[in-house]
Short mmCIF file of C-alpha atoms in Angstrom, two decimals:
data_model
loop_
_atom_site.label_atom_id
_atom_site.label_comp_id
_atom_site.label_asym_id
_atom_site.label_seq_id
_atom_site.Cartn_x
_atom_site.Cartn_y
_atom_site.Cartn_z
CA UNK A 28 -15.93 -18.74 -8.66
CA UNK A 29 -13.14 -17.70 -11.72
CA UNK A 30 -9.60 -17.34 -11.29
CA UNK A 31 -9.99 -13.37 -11.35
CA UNK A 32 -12.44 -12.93 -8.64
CA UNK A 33 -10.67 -15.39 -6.64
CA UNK A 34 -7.55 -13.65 -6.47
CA UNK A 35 -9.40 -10.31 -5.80
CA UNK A 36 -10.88 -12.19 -3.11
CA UNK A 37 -7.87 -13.78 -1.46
CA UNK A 38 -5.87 -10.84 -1.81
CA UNK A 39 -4.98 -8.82 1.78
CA UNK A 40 -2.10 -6.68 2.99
CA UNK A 41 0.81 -8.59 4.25
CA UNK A 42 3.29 -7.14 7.00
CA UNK A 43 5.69 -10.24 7.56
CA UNK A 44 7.78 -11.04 4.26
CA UNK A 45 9.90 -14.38 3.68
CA UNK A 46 13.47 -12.72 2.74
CA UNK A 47 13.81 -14.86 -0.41
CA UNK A 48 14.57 -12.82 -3.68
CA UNK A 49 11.76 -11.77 -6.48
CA UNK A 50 13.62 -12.33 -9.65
CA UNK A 51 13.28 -9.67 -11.68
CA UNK A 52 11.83 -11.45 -14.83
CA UNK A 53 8.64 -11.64 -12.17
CA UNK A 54 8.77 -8.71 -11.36
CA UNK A 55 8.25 -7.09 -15.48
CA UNK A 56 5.65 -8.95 -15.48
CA UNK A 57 4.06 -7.98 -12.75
CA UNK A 58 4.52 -4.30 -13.81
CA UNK A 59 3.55 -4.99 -17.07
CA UNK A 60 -0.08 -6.11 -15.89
CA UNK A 61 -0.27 -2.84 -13.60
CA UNK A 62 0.13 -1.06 -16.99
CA UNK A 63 -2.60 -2.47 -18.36
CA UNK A 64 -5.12 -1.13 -16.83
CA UNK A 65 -7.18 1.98 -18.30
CA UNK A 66 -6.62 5.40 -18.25
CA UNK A 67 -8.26 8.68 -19.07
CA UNK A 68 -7.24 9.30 -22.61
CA UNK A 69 -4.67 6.98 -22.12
CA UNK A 70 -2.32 9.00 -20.16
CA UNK A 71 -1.41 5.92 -17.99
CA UNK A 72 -0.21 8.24 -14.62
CA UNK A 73 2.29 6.93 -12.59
CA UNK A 74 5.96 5.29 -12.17
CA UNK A 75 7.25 2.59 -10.54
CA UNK A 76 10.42 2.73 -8.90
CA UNK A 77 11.76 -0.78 -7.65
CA UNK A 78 14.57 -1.35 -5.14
CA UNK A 79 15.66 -4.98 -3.79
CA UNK A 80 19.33 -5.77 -1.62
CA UNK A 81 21.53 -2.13 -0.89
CA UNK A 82 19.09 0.16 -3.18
CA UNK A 83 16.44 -0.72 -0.95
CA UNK A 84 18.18 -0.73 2.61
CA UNK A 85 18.84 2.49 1.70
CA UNK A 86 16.38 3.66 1.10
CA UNK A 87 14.84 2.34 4.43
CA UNK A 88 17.59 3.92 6.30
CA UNK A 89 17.11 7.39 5.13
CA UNK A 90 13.67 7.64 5.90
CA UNK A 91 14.13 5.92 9.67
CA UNK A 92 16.63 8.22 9.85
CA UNK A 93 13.71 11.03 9.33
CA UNK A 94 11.80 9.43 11.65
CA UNK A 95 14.74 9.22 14.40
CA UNK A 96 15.54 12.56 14.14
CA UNK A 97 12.26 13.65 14.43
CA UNK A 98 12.56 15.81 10.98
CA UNK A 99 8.84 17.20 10.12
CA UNK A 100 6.26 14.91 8.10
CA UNK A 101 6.18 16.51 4.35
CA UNK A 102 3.54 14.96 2.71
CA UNK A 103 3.58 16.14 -1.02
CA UNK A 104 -0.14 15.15 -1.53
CA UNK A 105 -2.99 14.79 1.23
CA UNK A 106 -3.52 11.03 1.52
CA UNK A 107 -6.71 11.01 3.72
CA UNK A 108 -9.38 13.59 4.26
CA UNK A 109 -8.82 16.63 6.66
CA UNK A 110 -10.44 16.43 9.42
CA UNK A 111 -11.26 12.20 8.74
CA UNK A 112 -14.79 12.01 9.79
CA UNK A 113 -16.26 9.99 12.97
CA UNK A 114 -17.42 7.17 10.61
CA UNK A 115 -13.86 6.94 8.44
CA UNK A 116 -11.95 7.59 11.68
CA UNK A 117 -13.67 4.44 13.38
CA UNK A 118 -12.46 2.04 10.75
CA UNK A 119 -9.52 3.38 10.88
CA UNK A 120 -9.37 2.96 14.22
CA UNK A 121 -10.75 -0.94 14.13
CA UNK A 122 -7.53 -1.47 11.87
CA UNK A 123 -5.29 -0.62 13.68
CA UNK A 124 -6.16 -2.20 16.92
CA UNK A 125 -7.06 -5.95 14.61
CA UNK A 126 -3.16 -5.55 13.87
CA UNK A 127 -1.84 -4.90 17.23
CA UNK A 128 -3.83 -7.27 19.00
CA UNK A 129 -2.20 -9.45 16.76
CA UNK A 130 1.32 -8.03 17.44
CA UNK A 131 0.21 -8.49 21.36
CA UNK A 132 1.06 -4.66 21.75
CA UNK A 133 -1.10 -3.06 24.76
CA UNK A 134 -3.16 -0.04 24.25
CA UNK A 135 -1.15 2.00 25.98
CA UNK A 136 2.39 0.34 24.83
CA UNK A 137 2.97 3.43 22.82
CA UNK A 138 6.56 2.20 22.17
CA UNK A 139 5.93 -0.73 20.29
CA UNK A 140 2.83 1.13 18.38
CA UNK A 141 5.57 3.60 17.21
CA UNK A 142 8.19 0.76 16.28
CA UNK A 143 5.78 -1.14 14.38
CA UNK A 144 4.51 2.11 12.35
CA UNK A 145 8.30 2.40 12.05
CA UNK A 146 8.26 -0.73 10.18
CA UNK A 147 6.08 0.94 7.22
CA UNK A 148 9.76 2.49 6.55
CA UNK A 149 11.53 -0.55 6.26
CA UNK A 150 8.53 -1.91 3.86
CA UNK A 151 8.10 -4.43 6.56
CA UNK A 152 11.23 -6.42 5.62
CA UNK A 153 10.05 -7.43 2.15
CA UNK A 154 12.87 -8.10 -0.54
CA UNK A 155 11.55 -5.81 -2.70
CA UNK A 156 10.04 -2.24 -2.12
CA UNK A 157 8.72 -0.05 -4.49
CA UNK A 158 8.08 3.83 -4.54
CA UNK A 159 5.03 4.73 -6.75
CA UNK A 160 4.61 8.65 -7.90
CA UNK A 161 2.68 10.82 -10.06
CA UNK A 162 3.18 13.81 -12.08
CA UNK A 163 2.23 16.77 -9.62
CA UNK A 164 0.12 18.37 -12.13
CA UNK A 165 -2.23 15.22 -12.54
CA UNK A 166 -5.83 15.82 -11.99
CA UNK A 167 -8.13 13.66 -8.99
CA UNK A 168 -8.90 11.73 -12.39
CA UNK A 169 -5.53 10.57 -12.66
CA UNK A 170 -5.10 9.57 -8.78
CA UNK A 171 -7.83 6.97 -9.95
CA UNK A 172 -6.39 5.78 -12.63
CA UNK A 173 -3.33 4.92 -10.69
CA UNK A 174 -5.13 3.44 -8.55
CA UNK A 175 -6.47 0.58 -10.97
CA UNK A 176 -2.98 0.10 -11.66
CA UNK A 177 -2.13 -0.68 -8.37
CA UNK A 178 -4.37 -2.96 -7.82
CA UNK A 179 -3.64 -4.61 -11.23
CA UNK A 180 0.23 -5.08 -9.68
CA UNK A 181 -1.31 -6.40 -6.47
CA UNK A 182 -3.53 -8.52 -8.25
CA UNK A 183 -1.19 -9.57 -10.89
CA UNK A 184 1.70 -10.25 -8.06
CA UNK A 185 -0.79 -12.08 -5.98
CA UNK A 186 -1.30 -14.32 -9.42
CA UNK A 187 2.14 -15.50 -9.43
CA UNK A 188 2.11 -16.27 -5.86
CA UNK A 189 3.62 -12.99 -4.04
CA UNK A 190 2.03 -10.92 -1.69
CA UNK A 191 1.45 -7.03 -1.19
CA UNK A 192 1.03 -4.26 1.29
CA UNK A 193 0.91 -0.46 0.17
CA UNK A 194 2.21 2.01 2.21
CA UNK A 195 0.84 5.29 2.25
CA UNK A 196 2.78 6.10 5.36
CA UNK A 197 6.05 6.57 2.92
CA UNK A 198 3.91 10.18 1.41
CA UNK A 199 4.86 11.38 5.23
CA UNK A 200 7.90 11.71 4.55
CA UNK A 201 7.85 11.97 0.71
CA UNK A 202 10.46 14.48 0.74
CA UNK A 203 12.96 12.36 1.99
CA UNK A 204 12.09 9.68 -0.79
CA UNK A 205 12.28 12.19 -3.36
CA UNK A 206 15.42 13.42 -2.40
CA UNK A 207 17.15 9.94 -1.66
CA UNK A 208 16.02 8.98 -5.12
CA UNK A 209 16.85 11.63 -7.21
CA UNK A 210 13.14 12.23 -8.44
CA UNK A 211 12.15 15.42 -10.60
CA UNK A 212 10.29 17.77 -10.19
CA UNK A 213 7.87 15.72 -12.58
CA UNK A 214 7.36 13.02 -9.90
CA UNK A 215 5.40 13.23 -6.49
CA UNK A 216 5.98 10.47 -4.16
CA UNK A 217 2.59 8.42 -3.55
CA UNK A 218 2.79 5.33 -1.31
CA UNK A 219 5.20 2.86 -1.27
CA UNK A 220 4.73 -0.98 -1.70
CA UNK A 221 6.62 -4.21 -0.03
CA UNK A 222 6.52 -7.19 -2.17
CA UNK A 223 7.90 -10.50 -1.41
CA UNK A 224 6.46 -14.08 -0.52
CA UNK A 225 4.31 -13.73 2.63
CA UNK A 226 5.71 -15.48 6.03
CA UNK A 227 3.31 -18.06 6.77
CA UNK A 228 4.58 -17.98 10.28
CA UNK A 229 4.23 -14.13 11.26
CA UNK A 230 2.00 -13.24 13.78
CA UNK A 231 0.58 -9.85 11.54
CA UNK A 232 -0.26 -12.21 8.73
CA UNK A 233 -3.12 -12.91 10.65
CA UNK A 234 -5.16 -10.07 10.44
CA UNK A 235 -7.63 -10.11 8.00
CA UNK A 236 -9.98 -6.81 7.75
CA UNK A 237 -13.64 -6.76 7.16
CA UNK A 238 -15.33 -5.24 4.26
CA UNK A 239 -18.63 -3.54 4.44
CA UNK A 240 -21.91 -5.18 3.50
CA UNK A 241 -22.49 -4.50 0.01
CA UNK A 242 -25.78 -2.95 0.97
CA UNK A 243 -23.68 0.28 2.29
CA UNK A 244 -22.20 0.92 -0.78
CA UNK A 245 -24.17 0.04 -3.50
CA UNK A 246 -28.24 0.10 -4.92
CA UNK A 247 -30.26 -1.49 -7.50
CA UNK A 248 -32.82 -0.19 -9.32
CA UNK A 249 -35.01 -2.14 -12.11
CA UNK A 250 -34.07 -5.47 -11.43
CA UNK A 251 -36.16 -8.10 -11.13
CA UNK A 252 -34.65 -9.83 -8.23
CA UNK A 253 -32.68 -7.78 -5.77
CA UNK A 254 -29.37 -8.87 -4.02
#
């Protein structure tokens, strides 16, 4: 197995974060490999704004403040599909209950399902958080273009021994980021993403999602040997 596919492999969404610091050297570089990955006609969509220490508590208080307060989700782009179908909605679904059985929290313990959603806010406690955002007038195209880059941060954080978790909850309440930060009216709020060195000892670490069988999602035709 290479080095690449290994670290695509071990990679996996971390909720519990050690609080030591990312220094910022890192933290270039890690950016720097996100940029690298291609782009329709080069456009390369996407910014990266990074907050550690006051920047980032912040940041975290203003949108639990949203969420206190009860101020109305307004998402700026629609991150899943409306309705989510039966299939999509059942892995959903699986998710979420692999990471509260984890957390211990009940089925019907609606108060701790809210306060760890709540935590998505917070970027689950990780010493650095960082809001990711688009030009609004970016095609579907584009969407998938920052999406490789993402994954080239993750992956490229994972290689220097850091771990990830994105946060598309943050785009409920996008608004609120894009007013705390100052953004234009050049820059849509996307997800969010915690970065930090995982906590080996956190219960949510656990959880480890399936993927399908490759079967599902992919065919051969003309080989000689099939999969």
């Amino acid at each position: 197995m290479s080095e690449t596919e290994a670290l695509l492999l071990h990679r996996r969404s971390v909720r519990g974060f050690l609080p030591d610091a990312v220094p910022v050297a890192d933290l270039v570089r890690i950016l720097r490999v996100a940029r690298a990955a291609p782009s329709g006609a080069n456009l390369q969509p996407g910014r990266f704004h990074v907050l550690t220490g006051a920047p980032l508590d912040a940041l975290a208080g203003a949108l639990e403040g949203a969420v206190r307060d009860g101020r109305p989700e307004v998402a700026q782009y629609s991150y899943f599909p409306q309705p989510m179908p039966a299939d999509l909605k059942a892995k959903q679904r699986a998710a979420g209950f692999a990471l509260y059985q984890a957390l211990g929290i009940g089925r019907r313990d609606v108060a701790a399902r809210r306060a760890q959603f709540t935590a998505n806010y917070r970027f689950f406690g990780a010493p650095v958080g960082i809001v990711v955002t688009i030009h609004p007038e970016m095609g579907k195209g584009c969407f998938m273009d920052l999406g490789m880059a993402l994954m080239g941060l993750m992956t490229g954080a994972e290689a220097l021994g850091y771990a990830t978790c994105g946060i598309g909850a943050l785009a409920n309440h996008g608004d609120v980021a894009h007013a705390h930060l100052g953004l234009g009216a050049d820059e849509m709020v996307v997800c969010g993403i915690a970065l930090g060195r995982a906590d080996p000892q956190a219960a949510v670490n656990t959880v480890r999602t399936e993927r399908d069988p490759l079967d599902s999602y992919a065919t051969f035709s003309g080989f000689d040997q099939t999969p």
